[in-house]
Amino acid sequence: MKKMEDKILAEGEILSGGVLKVGSFLNQQIDTVFMKEIGEEIASLYKDDEITKILTIEASGIPIAVSAGFAMNLPVVYAKKNKSSNISGDVYSTVVQSFTHGNKNNVIVNKEFISPDDRILIVDDFLAHGSALTGLIEIVEMAGATVVGCVAAIEKGFQMGGDRLREKGYRIESLAIIEEMDDTEIVFREQ
Ligand code: 5GP
């Protein structure tokens, strides 16, 4: 998505440790006009795939998933990060390594919100090492539902998570893929 690349170049801030800050349009302040276009782009990527539900993870995946949900007329479920290790039997749970905070979170979804006949599209803001998407895939598969594919608004290709998931056979679409990033330059993968 050309506009995603343009927004990253115009407004993204490169931090140390391979972190990109996009707080001005995606992560803290939200550019709602652009967010609507993101939802429409995701809908067009998966228009023929009979998706029944969109799954994301709190917090920053939610606006993107909701925008896609509006564009596709679909419900959105978001996995919650649960501090307690006391997990009830009513939830699917897995552990996700947080890229930005460096800690591990239990991630849970109530069993009532995913059923075996669901065809799920997984959405998140960033795809780095792939821990968040892998955790969400595990939850969908625990429920016996189908992972139709995943979308990341921004993939950092140099952190390899996206390509590892593609090698496993999952369909991973990213609206922009950063191949290289240093203090002076961002290079995108041709798509
Ligand atoms: P992964 O699990 O693929 O390693 O990392 C993805 C998760 O970490 C996303 O849910 C996102 O919130 C966060 N994340 C990863 N890289 C970045 C980044 O460069 N910038 C921001 N703002 N969040 C990131």
mmCIF file of C-alpha atoms and ligand atoms in Angstrom:
data_model
loop_
_atom_site.group_PDB
_atom_site.id
_atom_site.type_symbol
_atom_site.label_atom_id
_atom_site.label_comp_id
_atom_site.label_asym_id
_atom_site.label_seq_id
_atom_site.Cartn_x
_atom_site.Cartn_y
_atom_site.Cartn_z
ATOM 1 C CA MET A 1 0.000 0.000 0.000
ATOM 2 C CA LYS A 2 1.832 3.052 -1.325
ATOM 3 C CA LYS A 3 0.172 5.392 1.150
ATOM 4 C CA MET A 4 1.399 3.301 4.099
ATOM 5 C CA GLU A 5 4.966 3.593 2.801
ATOM 6 C CA ASP A 6 4.538 7.346 2.298
ATOM 7 C CA LYS A 7 3.146 7.808 5.829
ATOM 8 C CA ILE A 8 6.036 5.823 7.321
ATOM 9 C CA LEU A 9 8.568 7.943 5.420
ATOM 10 C CA ALA A 10 6.859 11.215 6.333
ATOM 11 C CA GLU A 11 5.933 10.545 9.977
ATOM 12 C CA GLY A 12 7.749 7.439 11.248
ATOM 13 C CA GLU A 13 10.494 7.830 13.832
ATOM 14 C CA ILE A 14 13.263 5.257 13.945
ATOM 15 C CA LEU A 15 14.259 4.308 17.489
ATOM 16 C CA SER A 16 17.114 2.103 18.645
ATOM 17 C CA GLY A 17 16.664 -1.670 18.646
ATOM 18 C CA GLY A 18 14.835 -1.809 15.336
ATOM 19 C CA VAL A 19 11.724 -0.067 16.659
ATOM 20 C CA LEU A 20 9.651 2.229 14.473
ATOM 21 C CA LYS A 21 7.389 4.759 16.155
ATOM 22 C CA VAL A 22 4.203 5.645 14.297
ATOM 23 C CA GLY A 23 2.371 7.368 17.134
ATOM 24 C CA SER A 24 1.191 10.228 14.929
ATOM 25 C CA PHE A 25 -1.101 8.106 12.739
ATOM 26 C CA LEU A 26 -1.404 4.508 13.942
ATOM 27 C CA ASN A 27 -0.417 3.884 17.537
ATOM 28 C CA GLN A 28 -1.420 6.788 19.709
ATOM 29 C CA GLN A 29 -3.004 9.500 17.605
ATOM 30 C CA ILE A 30 -5.055 7.807 14.909
ATOM 31 C CA ASP A 31 -5.478 9.290 11.438
ATOM 32 C CA THR A 32 -9.097 8.195 11.017
ATOM 33 C CA VAL A 33 -9.310 8.963 7.288
ATOM 34 C CA PHE A 34 -6.217 6.845 6.675
ATOM 35 C CA MET A 35 -7.496 4.191 9.088
ATOM 36 C CA LYS A 36 -10.645 3.901 6.960
ATOM 37 C CA GLU A 37 -8.481 3.329 3.876
ATOM 38 C CA ILE A 38 -6.482 0.678 5.748
ATOM 39 C CA GLY A 39 -9.712 -1.179 6.535
ATOM 40 C CA GLU A 40 -10.802 -1.009 2.894
ATOM 41 C CA GLU A 41 -7.399 -2.265 1.707
ATOM 42 C CA ILE A 42 -7.585 -5.231 4.091
ATOM 43 C CA ALA A 43 -11.150 -5.961 2.912
ATOM 44 C CA SER A 44 -10.034 -5.970 -0.731
ATOM 45 C CA LEU A 45 -7.114 -8.338 0.006
ATOM 46 C CA TYR A 46 -9.452 -10.926 1.543
ATOM 47 C CA LYS A 47 -12.668 -10.209 -0.378
ATOM 48 C CA ASP A 48 -13.014 -13.743 -1.811
ATOM 49 C CA ASP A 49 -12.120 -15.679 1.315
ATOM 50 C CA GLU A 50 -15.420 -15.978 3.194
ATOM 51 C CA ILE A 51 -13.984 -14.664 6.436
ATOM 52 C CA THR A 52 -16.436 -14.887 9.356
ATOM 53 C CA LYS A 53 -14.501 -13.026 12.059
ATOM 54 C CA ILE A 54 -11.459 -10.830 12.604
ATOM 55 C CA LEU A 55 -9.092 -11.494 15.514
ATOM 56 C CA THR A 56 -6.510 -9.091 16.911
ATOM 57 C CA ILE A 57 -4.618 -8.414 20.148
ATOM 58 C CA GLU A 58 -4.980 -5.450 22.485
ATOM 59 C CA ALA A 59 -4.241 -2.622 22.319
ATOM 60 C CA SER A 60 -2.805 -1.307 19.086
ATOM 61 C CA GLY A 61 -4.305 -3.966 16.803
ATOM 62 C CA ILE A 62 -7.834 -2.944 17.740
ATOM 63 C CA PRO A 63 -8.375 0.189 15.594
ATOM 64 C CA ILE A 64 -7.024 -1.582 12.498
ATOM 65 C CA ALA A 65 -9.165 -4.647 13.113
ATOM 66 C CA VAL A 66 -12.261 -2.527 13.735
ATOM 67 C CA SER A 67 -11.680 -0.561 10.538
ATOM 68 C CA ALA A 68 -11.392 -3.843 8.607
ATOM 69 C CA GLY A 69 -14.487 -5.081 10.436
ATOM 70 C CA PHE A 70 -16.500 -2.055 9.258
ATOM 71 C CA ALA A 71 -15.277 -2.552 5.678
ATOM 72 C CA MET A 72 -16.087 -6.285 5.713
ATOM 73 C CA ASN A 73 -19.235 -6.164 7.880
ATOM 74 C CA LEU A 74 -17.667 -8.581 10.318
ATOM 75 C CA PRO A 75 -17.331 -8.848 14.096
ATOM 76 C CA VAL A 76 -13.954 -8.249 15.710
ATOM 77 C CA VAL A 77 -12.576 -10.189 18.672
ATOM 78 C CA TYR A 78 -9.500 -9.011 20.518
ATOM 79 C CA ALA A 79 -7.248 -11.160 22.637
ATOM 80 C CA LYS A 80 -6.561 -9.708 26.072
ATOM 81 C CA LYS A 81 -3.223 -9.622 27.816
ATOM 82 C CA ASN A 82 -3.798 -11.193 31.202
ATOM 83 C CA LYS A 83 -1.422 -10.412 34.071
ATOM 84 C CA SER A 84 -2.682 -13.259 36.229
ATOM 85 C CA SER A 85 -1.297 -16.772 35.792
ATOM 86 C CA ASN A 86 -4.620 -18.087 37.116
ATOM 87 C CA ILE A 87 -6.305 -18.892 33.807
ATOM 88 C CA SER A 88 -9.855 -20.281 33.836
ATOM 89 C CA GLY A 89 -11.133 -23.117 31.667
ATOM 90 C CA ASP A 90 -13.451 -20.723 29.826
ATOM 91 C CA VAL A 91 -10.632 -19.236 27.776
ATOM 92 C CA TYR A 92 -8.113 -20.219 25.138
ATOM 93 C CA SER A 93 -4.737 -18.983 26.306
ATOM 94 C CA THR A 94 -1.175 -18.827 25.089
ATOM 95 C CA VAL A 95 2.004 -16.917 25.919
ATOM 96 C CA VAL A 96 3.271 -14.083 23.726
ATOM 97 C CA GLN A 97 6.684 -12.465 24.010
ATOM 98 C CA SER A 98 6.208 -8.687 23.833
ATOM 99 C CA PHE A 99 8.561 -7.109 21.303
ATOM 100 C CA THR A 100 8.245 -3.599 22.684
ATOM 101 C CA HIS A 101 8.225 -4.366 26.438
ATOM 102 C CA GLY A 102 10.514 -7.406 26.470
ATOM 103 C CA ASN A 103 8.237 -9.361 28.833
ATOM 104 C CA LYS A 104 5.881 -12.302 28.309
ATOM 105 C CA ASN A 105 2.107 -11.992 28.514
ATOM 106 C CA ASN A 106 -0.604 -14.584 28.875
ATOM 107 C CA VAL A 107 -2.974 -13.854 26.045
ATOM 108 C CA ILE A 108 -6.554 -15.024 26.355
ATOM 109 C CA VAL A 109 -9.768 -15.209 24.328
ATOM 110 C CA ASN A 110 -13.063 -16.393 25.769
ATOM 111 C CA LYS A 111 -14.050 -19.717 24.206
ATOM 112 C CA GLU A 112 -17.519 -18.431 23.311
ATOM 113 C CA PHE A 113 -16.066 -16.008 20.730
ATOM 114 C CA ILE A 114 -14.349 -18.503 18.380
ATOM 115 C CA SER A 115 -16.038 -21.666 17.142
ATOM 116 C CA PRO A 116 -14.801 -24.484 14.888
ATOM 117 C CA ASP A 117 -16.777 -23.241 11.880
ATOM 118 C CA ASP A 118 -15.149 -19.789 12.013
ATOM 119 C CA ARG A 119 -12.852 -18.665 9.194
ATOM 120 C CA ILE A 120 -10.587 -16.149 10.883
ATOM 121 C CA LEU A 121 -8.559 -13.225 9.585
ATOM 122 C CA ILE A 122 -5.854 -12.179 12.080
ATOM 123 C CA VAL A 123 -4.839 -8.508 12.100
ATOM 124 C CA ASP A 124 -2.139 -6.580 13.965
ATOM 125 C CA ASP A 125 -0.312 -3.275 13.682
ATOM 126 C CA PHE A 126 3.295 -4.574 13.489
ATOM 127 C CA LEU A 127 4.855 -7.878 12.512
ATOM 128 C CA ALA A 128 8.407 -8.181 13.843
ATOM 129 C CA HIS A 129 9.592 -11.590 15.131
ATOM 130 C CA GLY A 130 6.112 -13.041 14.754
ATOM 131 C CA SER A 131 5.343 -13.875 18.384
ATOM 132 C CA ALA A 132 2.013 -11.977 18.480
ATOM 133 C CA LEU A 133 0.693 -13.506 15.239
ATOM 134 C CA THR A 134 1.940 -16.962 16.229
ATOM 135 C CA GLY A 135 0.065 -16.702 19.539
ATOM 136 C CA LEU A 136 -3.133 -15.644 17.786
ATOM 137 C CA ILE A 137 -2.762 -18.481 15.246
ATOM 138 C CA GLU A 138 -2.379 -20.929 18.160
ATOM 139 C CA ILE A 139 -5.573 -19.654 19.749
ATOM 140 C CA VAL A 140 -7.559 -20.042 16.502
ATOM 141 C CA GLU A 141 -6.190 -23.553 16.018
ATOM 142 C CA MET A 142 -6.959 -24.488 19.664
ATOM 143 C CA ALA A 143 -10.564 -23.549 18.897
ATOM 144 C CA GLY A 144 -10.550 -25.826 15.842
ATOM 145 C CA ALA A 145 -11.276 -22.829 13.586
ATOM 146 C CA THR A 146 -9.514 -21.966 10.316
ATOM 147 C CA VAL A 147 -6.769 -19.351 9.993
ATOM 148 C CA VAL A 148 -7.500 -17.923 6.540
ATOM 149 C CA GLY A 149 -4.643 -15.457 6.764
ATOM 150 C CA CYS A 150 -3.031 -12.571 8.604
ATOM 151 C CA VAL A 151 -2.510 -8.881 7.893
ATOM 152 C CA ALA A 152 0.060 -6.603 9.468
ATOM 153 C CA ALA A 153 -0.134 -2.892 8.804
ATOM 154 C CA ILE A 154 3.677 -2.744 8.967
ATOM 155 C CA GLU A 155 6.017 -5.712 8.701
ATOM 156 C CA LYS A 156 9.683 -5.356 9.581
ATOM 157 C CA GLY A 157 11.024 -7.939 7.144
ATOM 158 C CA PHE A 158 14.518 -7.822 8.628
ATOM 159 C CA GLN A 159 13.161 -9.319 11.872
ATOM 160 C CA MET A 160 12.042 -12.387 9.868
ATOM 161 C CA GLY A 161 8.776 -13.277 11.636
ATOM 162 C CA GLY A 162 6.653 -12.809 8.501
ATOM 163 C CA ASP A 163 8.819 -14.992 6.290
ATOM 164 C CA ARG A 164 8.970 -17.728 8.940
ATOM 165 C CA LEU A 165 5.163 -17.841 9.039
ATOM 166 C CA ARG A 166 4.975 -17.831 5.211
ATOM 167 C CA GLU A 167 7.376 -20.788 5.134
ATOM 168 C CA LYS A 168 4.960 -22.638 7.421
ATOM 169 C CA GLY A 169 2.255 -22.100 4.813
ATOM 170 C CA TYR A 170 0.274 -19.233 6.329
ATOM 171 C CA ARG A 171 -0.928 -16.426 4.091
ATOM 172 C CA ILE A 172 0.650 -13.250 5.504
ATOM 173 C CA GLU A 173 -0.167 -9.920 3.865
ATOM 174 C CA SER A 174 1.503 -6.706 4.999
ATOM 175 C CA LEU A 175 0.516 -3.241 3.864
ATOM 176 C CA ALA A 176 4.176 -2.196 3.929
ATOM 177 C CA ILE A 177 7.273 -4.350 4.434
ATOM 178 C CA ILE A 178 10.408 -2.640 5.703
ATOM 179 C CA GLU A 179 13.385 -4.584 4.404
ATOM 180 C CA GLU A 180 16.050 -2.394 5.979
ATOM 181 C CA MET A 181 15.974 0.449 8.459
ATOM 182 C CA ASP A 182 18.769 2.509 9.958
ATOM 183 C CA ASP A 183 19.154 6.042 11.332
ATOM 184 C CA THR A 184 19.110 7.583 7.903
ATOM 185 C CA GLU A 185 17.093 5.343 5.633
ATOM 186 C CA ILE A 186 14.090 3.038 5.304
ATOM 187 C CA VAL A 187 14.029 0.589 2.395
ATOM 188 C CA PHE A 188 10.761 -1.179 1.507
ATOM 189 C CA ARG A 189 10.351 -4.629 -0.053
ATOM 190 C CA GLU A 190 8.807 -4.571 -3.537
ATOM 191 C CA GLN A 191 5.371 -6.240 -3.380
HETATM 192 P P1 5GP B 1 6.266 -9.586 17.150
HETATM 193 O O1 5GP B 1 5.397 -10.371 18.102
HETATM 194 O O2 5GP B 1 5.948 -9.880 15.703
HETATM 195 O O3 5GP B 1 7.724 -9.713 17.467
HETATM 196 O O4 5GP B 1 5.958 -8.052 17.393
HETATM 197 C C1 5GP B 1 4.681 -7.548 17.084
HETATM 198 C C2 5GP B 1 4.082 -6.792 18.228
HETATM 199 O O5 5GP B 1 5.061 -5.959 18.854
HETATM 200 C C3 5GP B 1 2.975 -5.884 17.722
HETATM 201 O O6 5GP B 1 1.781 -6.261 18.377
HETATM 202 C C4 5GP B 1 3.401 -4.475 18.082
HETATM 203 O O7 5GP B 1 2.513 -3.923 19.024
HETATM 204 C C5 5GP B 1 4.773 -4.587 18.684
HETATM 205 N N1 5GP B 1 5.831 -4.038 17.811
HETATM 206 C C6 5GP B 1 6.794 -4.749 17.180
HETATM 207 N N2 5GP B 1 7.647 -3.953 16.541
HETATM 208 C C7 5GP B 1 7.214 -2.688 16.740
HETATM 209 C C8 5GP B 1 7.699 -1.411 16.309
HETATM 210 O O8 5GP B 1 8.726 -1.255 15.612
HETATM 211 N N3 5GP B 1 6.962 -0.335 16.699
HETATM 212 C C9 5GP B 1 5.849 -0.452 17.461
HETATM 213 N N4 5GP B 1 5.192 0.678 17.778
HETATM 214 N N5 5GP B 1 5.368 -1.640 17.895
HETATM 215 C C10 5GP B 1 6.050 -2.759 17.534
#
